[in-house]
Amino acid sequence: MKVMISEGAKGFVAYVAKKDLEEPVVAMEKPGMWGGWAKLGNGWIFQMPAYDVPPALPITVEARRLTDREE
């Protein structure tokens, strides 16, 4: 799923155009988000691509949705 990642005043923000959804990133597996999972404010969890050097933001990436359960 294509996810646009940008940086807002309070941290990372994810926008999923296919669902017209914009949510803050509330938890990350790894600092800087890349190469691990990222959890959005609505409970969705995405596996983010890995980068050797963090990319410039905003960026659109192909991320796999792992779950949509809220905890």
Short mmCIF file of C-alpha atoms in Angstrom, two decimals:
data_model
loop_
_atom_site.label_atom_id
_atom_site.label_comp_id
_atom_site.label_asym_id
_atom_site.label_seq_id
_atom_site.Cartn_x
_atom_site.Cartn_y
_atom_site.Cartn_z
CA MET A 1 0.00 0.00 0.00
CA LYS A 2 1.37 3.43 -0.86
CA VAL A 3 1.92 5.57 2.23
CA MET A 4 3.20 9.14 2.25
CA ILE A 5 5.35 9.96 5.27
CA SER A 6 5.92 13.56 6.31
CA GLU A 7 7.05 15.29 9.45
CA GLY A 8 4.57 17.37 11.42
CA ALA A 9 4.94 19.54 14.50
CA LYS A 10 4.55 16.51 16.80
CA GLY A 11 6.48 13.90 14.79
CA PHE A 12 5.85 11.70 11.77
CA VAL A 13 2.51 11.75 9.95
CA ALA A 14 1.28 9.07 7.53
CA TYR A 15 -1.19 9.65 4.69
CA VAL A 16 -2.80 6.71 2.88
CA ALA A 17 -4.32 8.15 -0.31
CA LYS A 18 -6.28 4.99 -1.19
CA LYS A 19 -8.21 5.35 2.08
CA ASP A 20 -8.02 9.19 2.29
CA LEU A 21 -6.57 8.72 5.77
CA GLU A 22 -4.09 10.91 7.61
CA GLU A 23 -2.87 9.76 11.03
CA PRO A 24 0.07 10.49 13.31
CA VAL A 25 2.68 7.79 13.82
CA VAL A 26 2.28 6.93 17.53
CA ALA A 27 4.83 4.10 17.91
CA MET A 28 7.81 2.74 15.97
CA GLU A 29 9.88 -0.41 16.23
CA LYS A 30 13.10 1.43 15.36
CA PRO A 31 14.19 5.03 15.93
CA GLY A 32 13.63 6.98 12.74
CA MET A 33 10.96 4.48 11.62
CA TRP A 34 12.73 2.88 8.64
CA GLY A 35 13.16 -0.89 8.50
CA GLY A 36 10.65 -1.79 11.21
CA TRP A 37 6.97 -1.42 11.95
CA ALA A 38 5.15 1.87 12.50
CA LYS A 39 1.81 2.15 14.30
CA LEU A 40 -0.66 4.86 13.33
CA GLY A 41 -3.07 6.65 15.62
CA ASN A 42 -6.01 4.57 14.34
CA GLY A 43 -4.26 1.28 15.25
CA TRP A 44 -3.02 0.28 11.80
CA ILE A 45 0.50 -1.14 11.75
CA PHE A 46 2.72 -0.95 8.66
CA GLN A 47 6.02 -2.65 7.87
CA MET A 48 8.19 0.20 6.64
CA PRO A 49 10.98 -0.20 4.06
CA ALA A 50 14.61 -0.09 5.19
CA TYR A 51 17.00 2.63 4.04
CA ASP A 52 20.75 2.86 4.65
CA VAL A 53 20.42 6.64 4.81
CA PRO A 54 17.10 8.12 6.01
CA PRO A 55 15.30 9.68 3.01
CA ALA A 56 14.28 13.31 2.76
CA LEU A 57 10.66 13.92 3.75
CA PRO A 58 7.98 13.95 2.51
CA ILE A 59 8.31 10.60 0.74
CA THR A 60 5.85 8.06 -0.63
CA VAL A 61 6.79 4.44 0.09
CA GLU A 62 5.32 1.01 -0.49
CA ALA A 63 4.47 -0.29 3.00
CA ARG A 64 2.76 -3.54 3.93
CA ARG A 65 -0.14 -3.30 6.36
CA LEU A 66 0.37 -5.87 9.11
CA THR A 67 -2.86 -5.41 11.08
CA ASP A 68 -5.79 -3.13 11.64
CA ARG A 69 -6.63 -4.25 15.17
CA GLU A 70 -6.73 -1.58 17.81
CA GLU A 71 -5.02 -2.42 21.08
#
